PDB file of C-alpha atoms in Angstrom:
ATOM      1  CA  UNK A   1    -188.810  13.215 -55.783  1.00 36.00           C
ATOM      2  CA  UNK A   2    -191.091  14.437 -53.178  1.00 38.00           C
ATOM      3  CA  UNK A   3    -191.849  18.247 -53.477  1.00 47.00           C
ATOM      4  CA  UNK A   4    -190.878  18.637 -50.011  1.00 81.00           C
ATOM      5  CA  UNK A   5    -187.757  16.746 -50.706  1.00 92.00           C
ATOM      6  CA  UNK A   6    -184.514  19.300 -51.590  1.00 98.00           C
ATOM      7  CA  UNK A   7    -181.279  18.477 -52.763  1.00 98.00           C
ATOM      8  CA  UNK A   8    -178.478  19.937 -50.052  1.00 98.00           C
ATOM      9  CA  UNK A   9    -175.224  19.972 -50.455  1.00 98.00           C
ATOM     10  CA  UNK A  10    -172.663  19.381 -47.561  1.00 98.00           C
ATOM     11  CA  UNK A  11    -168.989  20.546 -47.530  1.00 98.00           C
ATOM     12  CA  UNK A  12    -167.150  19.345 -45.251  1.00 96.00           C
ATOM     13  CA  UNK A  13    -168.908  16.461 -44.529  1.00 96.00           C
ATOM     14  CA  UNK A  14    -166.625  14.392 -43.357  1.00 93.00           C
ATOM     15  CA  UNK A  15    -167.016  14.826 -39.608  1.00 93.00           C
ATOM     16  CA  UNK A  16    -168.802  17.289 -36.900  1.00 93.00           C
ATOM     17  CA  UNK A  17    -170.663  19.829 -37.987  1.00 96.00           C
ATOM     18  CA  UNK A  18    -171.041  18.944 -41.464  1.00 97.00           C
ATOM     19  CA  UNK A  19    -171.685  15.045 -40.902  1.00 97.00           C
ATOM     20  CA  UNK A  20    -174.222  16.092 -38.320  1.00 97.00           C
ATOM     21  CA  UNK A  21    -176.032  18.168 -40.810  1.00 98.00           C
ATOM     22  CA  UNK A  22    -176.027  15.908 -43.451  1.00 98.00           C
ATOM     23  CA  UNK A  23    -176.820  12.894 -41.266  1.00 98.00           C
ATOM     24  CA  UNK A  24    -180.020  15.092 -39.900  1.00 98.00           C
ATOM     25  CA  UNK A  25    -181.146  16.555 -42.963  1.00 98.00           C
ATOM     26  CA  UNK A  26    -181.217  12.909 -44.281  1.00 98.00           C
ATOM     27  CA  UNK A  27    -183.327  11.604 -41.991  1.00 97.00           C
ATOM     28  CA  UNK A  28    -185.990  14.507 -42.721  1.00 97.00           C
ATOM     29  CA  UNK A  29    -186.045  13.597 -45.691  1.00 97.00           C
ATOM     30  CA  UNK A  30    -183.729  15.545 -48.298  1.00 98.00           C
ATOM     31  CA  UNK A  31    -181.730  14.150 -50.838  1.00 98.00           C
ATOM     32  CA  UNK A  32    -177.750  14.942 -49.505  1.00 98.00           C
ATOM     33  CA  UNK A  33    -174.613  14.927 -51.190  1.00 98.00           C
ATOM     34  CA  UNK A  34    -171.639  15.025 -48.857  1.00 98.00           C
ATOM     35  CA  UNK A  35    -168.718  16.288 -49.949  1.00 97.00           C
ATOM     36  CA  UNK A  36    -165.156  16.081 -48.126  1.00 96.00           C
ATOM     37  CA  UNK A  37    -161.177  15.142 -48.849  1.00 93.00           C
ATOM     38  CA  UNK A  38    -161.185  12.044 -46.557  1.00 93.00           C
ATOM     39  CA  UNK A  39    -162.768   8.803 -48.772  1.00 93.00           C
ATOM     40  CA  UNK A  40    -162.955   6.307 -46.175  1.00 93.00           C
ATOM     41  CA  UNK A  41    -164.834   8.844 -43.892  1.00 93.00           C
ATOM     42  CA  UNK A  42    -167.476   9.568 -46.807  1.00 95.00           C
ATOM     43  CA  UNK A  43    -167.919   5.847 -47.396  1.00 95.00           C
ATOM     44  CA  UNK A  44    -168.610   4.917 -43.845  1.00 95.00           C
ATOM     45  CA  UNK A  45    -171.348   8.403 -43.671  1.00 96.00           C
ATOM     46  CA  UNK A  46    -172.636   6.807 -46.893  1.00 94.00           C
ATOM     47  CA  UNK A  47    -173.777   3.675 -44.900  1.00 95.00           C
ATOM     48  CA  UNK A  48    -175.375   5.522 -42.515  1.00 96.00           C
ATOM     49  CA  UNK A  49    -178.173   6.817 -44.485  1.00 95.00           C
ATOM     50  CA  UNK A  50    -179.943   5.805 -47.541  1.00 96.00           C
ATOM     51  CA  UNK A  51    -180.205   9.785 -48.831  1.00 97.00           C
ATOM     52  CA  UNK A  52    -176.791  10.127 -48.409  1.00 97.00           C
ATOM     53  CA  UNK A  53    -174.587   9.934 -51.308  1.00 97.00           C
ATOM     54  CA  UNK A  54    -170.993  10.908 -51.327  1.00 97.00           C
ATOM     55  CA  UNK A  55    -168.351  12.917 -53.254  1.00 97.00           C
ATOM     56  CA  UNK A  56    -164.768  13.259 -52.599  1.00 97.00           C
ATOM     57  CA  UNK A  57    -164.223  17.192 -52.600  1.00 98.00           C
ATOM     58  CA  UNK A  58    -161.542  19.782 -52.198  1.00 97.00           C
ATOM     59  CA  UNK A  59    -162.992  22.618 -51.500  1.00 98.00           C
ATOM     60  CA  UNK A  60    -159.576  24.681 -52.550  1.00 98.00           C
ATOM     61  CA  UNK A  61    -159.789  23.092 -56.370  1.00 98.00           C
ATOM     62  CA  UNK A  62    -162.477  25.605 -58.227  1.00 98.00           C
ATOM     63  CA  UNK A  63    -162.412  22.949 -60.789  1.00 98.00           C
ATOM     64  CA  UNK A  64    -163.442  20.194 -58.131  1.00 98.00           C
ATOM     65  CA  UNK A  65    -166.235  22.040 -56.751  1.00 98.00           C
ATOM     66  CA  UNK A  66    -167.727  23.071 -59.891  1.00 98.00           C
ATOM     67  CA  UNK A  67    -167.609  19.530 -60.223  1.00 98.00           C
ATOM     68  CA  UNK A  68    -169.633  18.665 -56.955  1.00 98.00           C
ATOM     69  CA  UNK A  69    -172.513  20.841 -57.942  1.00 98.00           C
ATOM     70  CA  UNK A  70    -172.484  19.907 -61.369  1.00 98.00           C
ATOM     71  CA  UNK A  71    -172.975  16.675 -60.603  1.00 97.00           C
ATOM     72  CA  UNK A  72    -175.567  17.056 -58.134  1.00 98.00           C
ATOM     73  CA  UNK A  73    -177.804  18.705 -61.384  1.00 98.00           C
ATOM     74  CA  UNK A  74    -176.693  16.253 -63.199  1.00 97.00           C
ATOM     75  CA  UNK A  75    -178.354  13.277 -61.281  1.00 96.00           C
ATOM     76  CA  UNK A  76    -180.771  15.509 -58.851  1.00 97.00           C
ATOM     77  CA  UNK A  77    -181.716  17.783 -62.065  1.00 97.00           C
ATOM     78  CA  UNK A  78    -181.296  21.024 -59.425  1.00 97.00           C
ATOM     79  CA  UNK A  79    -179.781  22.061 -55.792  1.00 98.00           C
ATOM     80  CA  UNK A  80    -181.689  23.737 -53.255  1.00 98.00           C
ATOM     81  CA  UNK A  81    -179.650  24.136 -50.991  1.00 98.00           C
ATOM     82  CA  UNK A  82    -175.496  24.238 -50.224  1.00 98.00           C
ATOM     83  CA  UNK A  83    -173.860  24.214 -46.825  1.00 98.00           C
ATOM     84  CA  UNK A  84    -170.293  25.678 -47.098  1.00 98.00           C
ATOM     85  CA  UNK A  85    -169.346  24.136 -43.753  1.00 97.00           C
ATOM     86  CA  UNK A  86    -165.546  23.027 -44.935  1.00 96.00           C
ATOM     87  CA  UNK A  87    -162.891  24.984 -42.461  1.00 95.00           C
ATOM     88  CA  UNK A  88    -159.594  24.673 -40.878  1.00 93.00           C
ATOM     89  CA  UNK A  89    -158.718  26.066 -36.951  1.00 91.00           C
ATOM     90  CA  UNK A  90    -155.245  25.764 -36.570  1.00 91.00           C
ATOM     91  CA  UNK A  91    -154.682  28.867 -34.265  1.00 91.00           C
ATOM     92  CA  UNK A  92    -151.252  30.288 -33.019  1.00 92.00           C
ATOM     93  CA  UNK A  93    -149.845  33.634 -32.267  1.00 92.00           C
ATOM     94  CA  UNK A  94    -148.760  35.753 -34.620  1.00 95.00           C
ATOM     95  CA  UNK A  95    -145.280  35.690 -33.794  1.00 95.00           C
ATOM     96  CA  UNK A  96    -145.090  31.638 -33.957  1.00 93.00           C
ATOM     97  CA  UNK A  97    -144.995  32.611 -37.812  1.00 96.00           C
ATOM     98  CA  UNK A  98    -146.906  29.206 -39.087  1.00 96.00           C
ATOM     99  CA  UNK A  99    -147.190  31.089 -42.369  1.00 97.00           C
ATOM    100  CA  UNK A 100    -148.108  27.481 -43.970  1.00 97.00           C
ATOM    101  CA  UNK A 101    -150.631  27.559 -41.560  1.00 96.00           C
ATOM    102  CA  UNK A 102    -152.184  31.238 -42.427  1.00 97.00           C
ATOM    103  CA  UNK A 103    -152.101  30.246 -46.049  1.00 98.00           C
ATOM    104  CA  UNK A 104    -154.515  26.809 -45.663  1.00 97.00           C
ATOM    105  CA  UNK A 105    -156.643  28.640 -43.351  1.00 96.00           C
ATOM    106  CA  UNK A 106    -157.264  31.574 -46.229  1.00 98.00           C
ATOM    107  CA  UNK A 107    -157.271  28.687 -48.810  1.00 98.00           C
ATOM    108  CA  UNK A 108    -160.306  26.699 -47.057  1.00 98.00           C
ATOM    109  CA  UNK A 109    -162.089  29.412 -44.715  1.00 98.00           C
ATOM    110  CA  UNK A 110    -162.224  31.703 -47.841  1.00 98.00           C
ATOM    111  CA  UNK A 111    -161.606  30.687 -50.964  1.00 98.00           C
ATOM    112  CA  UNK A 112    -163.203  27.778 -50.475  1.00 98.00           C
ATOM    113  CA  UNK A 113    -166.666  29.554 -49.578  1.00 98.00           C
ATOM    114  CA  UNK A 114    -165.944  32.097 -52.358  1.00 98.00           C
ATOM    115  CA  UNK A 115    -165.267  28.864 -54.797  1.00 98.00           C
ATOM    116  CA  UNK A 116    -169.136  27.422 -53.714  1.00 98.00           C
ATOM    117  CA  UNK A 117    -170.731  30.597 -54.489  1.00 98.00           C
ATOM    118  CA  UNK A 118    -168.985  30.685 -58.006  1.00 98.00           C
ATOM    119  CA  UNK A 119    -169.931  27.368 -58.305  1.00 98.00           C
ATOM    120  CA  UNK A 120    -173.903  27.244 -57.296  1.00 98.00           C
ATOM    121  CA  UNK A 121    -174.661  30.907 -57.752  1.00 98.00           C
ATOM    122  CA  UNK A 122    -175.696  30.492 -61.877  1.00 97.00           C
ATOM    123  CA  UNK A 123    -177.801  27.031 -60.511  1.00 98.00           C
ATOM    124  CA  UNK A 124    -179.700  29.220 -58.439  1.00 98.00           C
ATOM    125  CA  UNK A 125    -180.321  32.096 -60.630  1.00 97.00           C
ATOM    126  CA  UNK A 126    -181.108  29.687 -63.319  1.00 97.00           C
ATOM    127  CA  UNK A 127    -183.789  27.893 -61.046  1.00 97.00           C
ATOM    128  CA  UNK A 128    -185.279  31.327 -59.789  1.00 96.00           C
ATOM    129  CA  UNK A 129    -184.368  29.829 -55.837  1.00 97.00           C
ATOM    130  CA  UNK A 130    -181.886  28.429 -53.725  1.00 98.00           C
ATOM    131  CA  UNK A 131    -180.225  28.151 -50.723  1.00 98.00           C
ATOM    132  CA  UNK A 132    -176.747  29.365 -49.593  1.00 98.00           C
ATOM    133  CA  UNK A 133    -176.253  28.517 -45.474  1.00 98.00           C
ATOM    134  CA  UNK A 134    -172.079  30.013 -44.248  1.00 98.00           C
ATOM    135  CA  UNK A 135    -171.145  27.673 -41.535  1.00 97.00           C
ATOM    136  CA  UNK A 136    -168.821  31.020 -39.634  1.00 97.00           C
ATOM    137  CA  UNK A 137    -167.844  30.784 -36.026  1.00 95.00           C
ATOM    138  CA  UNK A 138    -168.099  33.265 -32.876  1.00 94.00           C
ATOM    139  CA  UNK A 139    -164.763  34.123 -33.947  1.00 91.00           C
ATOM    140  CA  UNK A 140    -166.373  36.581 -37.035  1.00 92.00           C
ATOM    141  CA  UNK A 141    -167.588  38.972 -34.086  1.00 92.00           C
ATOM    142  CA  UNK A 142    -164.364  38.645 -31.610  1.00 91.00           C
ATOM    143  CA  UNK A 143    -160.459  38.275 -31.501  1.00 93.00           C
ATOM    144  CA  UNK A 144    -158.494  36.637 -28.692  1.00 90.00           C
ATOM    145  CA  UNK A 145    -154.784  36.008 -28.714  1.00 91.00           C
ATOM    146  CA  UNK A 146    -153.936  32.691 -31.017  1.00 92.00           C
ATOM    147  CA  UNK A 147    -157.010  33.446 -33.425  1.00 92.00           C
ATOM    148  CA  UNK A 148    -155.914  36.500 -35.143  1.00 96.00           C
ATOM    149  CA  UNK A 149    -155.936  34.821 -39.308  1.00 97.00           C
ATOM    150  CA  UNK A 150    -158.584  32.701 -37.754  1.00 96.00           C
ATOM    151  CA  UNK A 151    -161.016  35.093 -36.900  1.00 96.00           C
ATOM    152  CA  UNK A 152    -160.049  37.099 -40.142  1.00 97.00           C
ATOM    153  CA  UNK A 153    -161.142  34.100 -42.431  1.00 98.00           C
ATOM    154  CA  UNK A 154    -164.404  34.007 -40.448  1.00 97.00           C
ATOM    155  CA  UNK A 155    -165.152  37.617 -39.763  1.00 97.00           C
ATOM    156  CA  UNK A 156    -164.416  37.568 -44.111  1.00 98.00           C
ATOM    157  CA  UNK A 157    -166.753  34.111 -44.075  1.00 98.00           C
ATOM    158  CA  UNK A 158    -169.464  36.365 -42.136  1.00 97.00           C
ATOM    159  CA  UNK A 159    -168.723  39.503 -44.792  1.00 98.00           C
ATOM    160  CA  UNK A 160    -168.710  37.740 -47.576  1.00 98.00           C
ATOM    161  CA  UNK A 161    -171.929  35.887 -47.240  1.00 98.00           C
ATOM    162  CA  UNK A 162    -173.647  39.016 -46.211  1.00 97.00           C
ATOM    163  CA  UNK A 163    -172.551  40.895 -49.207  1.00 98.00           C
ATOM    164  CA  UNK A 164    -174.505  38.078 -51.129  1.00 98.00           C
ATOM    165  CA  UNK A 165    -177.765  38.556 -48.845  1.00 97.00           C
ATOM    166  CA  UNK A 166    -177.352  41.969 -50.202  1.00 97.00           C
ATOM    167  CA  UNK A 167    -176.970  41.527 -53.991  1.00 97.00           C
ATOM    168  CA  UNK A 168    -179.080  38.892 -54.633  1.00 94.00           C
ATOM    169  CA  UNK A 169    -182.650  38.626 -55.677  1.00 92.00           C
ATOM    170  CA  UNK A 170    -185.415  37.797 -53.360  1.00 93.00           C
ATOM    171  CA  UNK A 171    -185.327  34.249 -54.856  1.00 94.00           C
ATOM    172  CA  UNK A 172    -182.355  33.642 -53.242  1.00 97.00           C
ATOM    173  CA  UNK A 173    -182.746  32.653 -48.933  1.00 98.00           C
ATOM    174  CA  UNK A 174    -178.459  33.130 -47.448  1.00 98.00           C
ATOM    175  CA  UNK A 175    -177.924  32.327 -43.818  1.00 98.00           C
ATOM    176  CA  UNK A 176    -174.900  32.513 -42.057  1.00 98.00           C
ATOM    177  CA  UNK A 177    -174.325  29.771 -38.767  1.00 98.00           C
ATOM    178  CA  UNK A 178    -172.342  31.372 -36.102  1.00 96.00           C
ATOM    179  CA  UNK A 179    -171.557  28.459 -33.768  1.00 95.00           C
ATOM    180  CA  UNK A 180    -169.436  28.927 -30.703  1.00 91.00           C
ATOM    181  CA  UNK A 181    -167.643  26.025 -28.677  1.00 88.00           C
ATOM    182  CA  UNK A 182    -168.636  22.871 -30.575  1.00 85.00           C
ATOM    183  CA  UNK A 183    -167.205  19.186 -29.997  1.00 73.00           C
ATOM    184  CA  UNK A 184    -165.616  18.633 -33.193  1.00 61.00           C
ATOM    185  CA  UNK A 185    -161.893  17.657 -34.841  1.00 56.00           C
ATOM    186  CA  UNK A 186    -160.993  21.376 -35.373  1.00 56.00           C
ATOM    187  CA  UNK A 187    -158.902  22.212 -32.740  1.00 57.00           C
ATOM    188  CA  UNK A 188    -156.852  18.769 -33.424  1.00 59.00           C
ATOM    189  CA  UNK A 189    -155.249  20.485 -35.856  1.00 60.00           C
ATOM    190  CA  UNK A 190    -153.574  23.214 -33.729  1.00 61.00           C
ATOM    191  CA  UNK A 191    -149.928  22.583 -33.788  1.00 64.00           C
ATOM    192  CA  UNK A 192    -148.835  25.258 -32.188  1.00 61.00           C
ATOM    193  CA  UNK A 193    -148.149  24.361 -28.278  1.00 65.00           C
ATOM    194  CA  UNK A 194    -149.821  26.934 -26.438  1.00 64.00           C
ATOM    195  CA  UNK A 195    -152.487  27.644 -28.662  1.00 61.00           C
ATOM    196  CA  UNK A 196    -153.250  23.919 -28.150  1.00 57.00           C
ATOM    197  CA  UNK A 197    -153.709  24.121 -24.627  1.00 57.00           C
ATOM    198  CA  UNK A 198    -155.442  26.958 -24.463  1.00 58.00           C
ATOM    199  CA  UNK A 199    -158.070  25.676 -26.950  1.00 59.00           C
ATOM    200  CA  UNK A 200    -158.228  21.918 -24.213  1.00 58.00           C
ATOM    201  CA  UNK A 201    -159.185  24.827 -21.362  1.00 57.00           C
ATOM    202  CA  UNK A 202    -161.836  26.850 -23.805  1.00 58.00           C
ATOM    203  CA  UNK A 203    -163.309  23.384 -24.780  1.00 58.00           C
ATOM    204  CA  UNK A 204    -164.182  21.943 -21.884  1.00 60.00           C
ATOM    205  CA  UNK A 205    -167.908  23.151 -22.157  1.00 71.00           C
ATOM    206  CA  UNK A 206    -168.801  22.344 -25.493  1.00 84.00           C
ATOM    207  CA  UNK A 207    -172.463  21.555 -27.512  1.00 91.00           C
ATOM    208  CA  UNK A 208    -172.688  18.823 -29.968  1.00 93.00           C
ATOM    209  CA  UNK A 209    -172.201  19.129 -33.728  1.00 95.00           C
ATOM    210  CA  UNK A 210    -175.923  17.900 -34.052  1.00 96.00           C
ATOM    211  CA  UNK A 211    -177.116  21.476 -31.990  1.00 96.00           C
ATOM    212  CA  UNK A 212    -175.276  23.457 -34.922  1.00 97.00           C
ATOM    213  CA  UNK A 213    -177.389  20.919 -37.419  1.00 98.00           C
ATOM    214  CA  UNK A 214    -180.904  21.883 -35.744  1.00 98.00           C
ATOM    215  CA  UNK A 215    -180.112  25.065 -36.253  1.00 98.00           C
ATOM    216  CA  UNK A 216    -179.162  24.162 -40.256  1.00 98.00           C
ATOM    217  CA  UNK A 217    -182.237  22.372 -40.844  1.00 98.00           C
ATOM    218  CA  UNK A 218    -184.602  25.327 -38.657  1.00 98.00           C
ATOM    219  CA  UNK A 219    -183.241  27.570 -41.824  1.00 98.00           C
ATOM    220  CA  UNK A 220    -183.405  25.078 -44.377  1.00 98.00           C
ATOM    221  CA  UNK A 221    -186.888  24.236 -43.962  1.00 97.00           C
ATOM    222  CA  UNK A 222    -188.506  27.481 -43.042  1.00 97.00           C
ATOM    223  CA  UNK A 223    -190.870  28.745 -46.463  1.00 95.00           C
ATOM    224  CA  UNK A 224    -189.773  30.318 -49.309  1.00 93.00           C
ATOM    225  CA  UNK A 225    -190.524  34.259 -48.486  1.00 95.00           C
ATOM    226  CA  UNK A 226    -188.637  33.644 -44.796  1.00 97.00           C
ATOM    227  CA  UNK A 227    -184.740  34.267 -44.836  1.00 97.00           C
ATOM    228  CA  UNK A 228    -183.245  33.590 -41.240  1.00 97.00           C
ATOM    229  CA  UNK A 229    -180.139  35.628 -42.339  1.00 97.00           C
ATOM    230  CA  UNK A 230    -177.501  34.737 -38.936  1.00 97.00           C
ATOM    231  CA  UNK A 231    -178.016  32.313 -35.911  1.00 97.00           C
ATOM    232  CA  UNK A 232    -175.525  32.370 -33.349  1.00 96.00           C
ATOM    233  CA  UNK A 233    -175.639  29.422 -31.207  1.00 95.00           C
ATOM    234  CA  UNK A 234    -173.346  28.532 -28.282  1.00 92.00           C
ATOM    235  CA  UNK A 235    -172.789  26.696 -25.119  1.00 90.00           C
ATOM    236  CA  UNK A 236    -174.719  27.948 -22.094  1.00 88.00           C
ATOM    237  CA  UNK A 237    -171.579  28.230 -20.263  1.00 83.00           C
ATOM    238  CA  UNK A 238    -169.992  30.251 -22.908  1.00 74.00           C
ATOM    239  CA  UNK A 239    -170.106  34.226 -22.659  1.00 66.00           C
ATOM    240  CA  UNK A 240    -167.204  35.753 -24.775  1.00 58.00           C
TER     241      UNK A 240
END
């Protein structure tokens, strides 16, 4: 493997953001493992790319993550770098009571970052480096009616991933993405009515996932003793 060649790992990988990343950071070069729940999506991303190779992943199952980095040292023998990307968007007032809803938004927003750290943290410290890059959302730094649990899981996202800047050693580079209106499958799964509409209005002036990847791969490949700790990146047409 080429010394400027790092293993990445890609949650979420299944479409947008995280198949843009992976698909970019492929084609300069890295070694990527994609990781998502949909099989048939992850075979056809395979194809695309000969550094590409593909895990199904639930990022909810602590057990099946573990298992994604494991086996990325196991055939890689290290990981440079892991992109929690994996997230769920289905907004709705408060008083529309999708409880269901709340709970898988906690379950992937959060728990499945927190299960990534847990997972690739000891790789890192036992390598002396590594890379952990939070794919958050505009919606860490404000609130708007409909995106009250959303917002908490990525204001928590945001939190969480700074707390790690924090604690770790120098070794260790942690960014956090902060992408605002982005074409992507997110908002399809908004069952609530008006929320859904809402979100078809807010979209209409939207960047590609492959902007949000730039940015990814500006922070992956910047030296050792840089950190680009947050980069917020939205529309030109978007101001809240």
């Amino acid at each position: 493997m080429e010394s400027t060649q790092k293993v990445v790992l890609v949650t979420g990988a299944s479409s947008g953001i995280g198949e843009a990343t992976a698909l970019r950071l492929a084609a300069e070069g890295h070694a990527v493992v994609a990781g998502a729940r949909r099989r048939e999506r992850l075979a056809a991303l395979a194809q695309r790319h000969d550094n590409i190779s593909v895990r199904r992943l639930d990022v909810t199952d602590r057990d099946d993550v573990a298992a994604f980095v494991d086996s990325a040292v196991a055939e890689f023998g290290r990981v440079d770098v892991l992109v929690n990307n994996a997230g769920l968007m289905p907004l709705s007032r408060l008083d529309a009571l999708l409880v269901d809803e709340w709970d898988r938004m906690i379950d992937v927003n959060v728990r499945g970052l927190l299960h990534g750290i847990a997972a690739v943290l000891p790789v890192f410290q036992r390598q002396g480096s590594g890379h952990l890059v939070t794919v958050a959302s505009v919606g860490a730094h404000e609130v708007v009616p409909t995106s009250g649990v959303y917002s908490a899981t990525k204001f928590a996202a945001w939190a969480i991933t700074e707390g790690l800047r924090l604690e770790a050693d120098p070794s260790l580079r942690v960014t956090t993405i902060t992408p605002g209106v982005v074409e992507s499958e997110l908002a399809e799964s908004i069952t609530d009515p008006m929320a859904r509409e809402a979100m078809r209005e807010y979209r209409r002036h939207a960047i590609s996932p492959d902007a949000v990847a730039r940015a990814i791969s500006y922070a992956v490949d910047q030296p050792a003793d840089v950190d680009v700790n947050e980069i917020i990146i939205r529309p030109t047409r978007q101001r809240g």
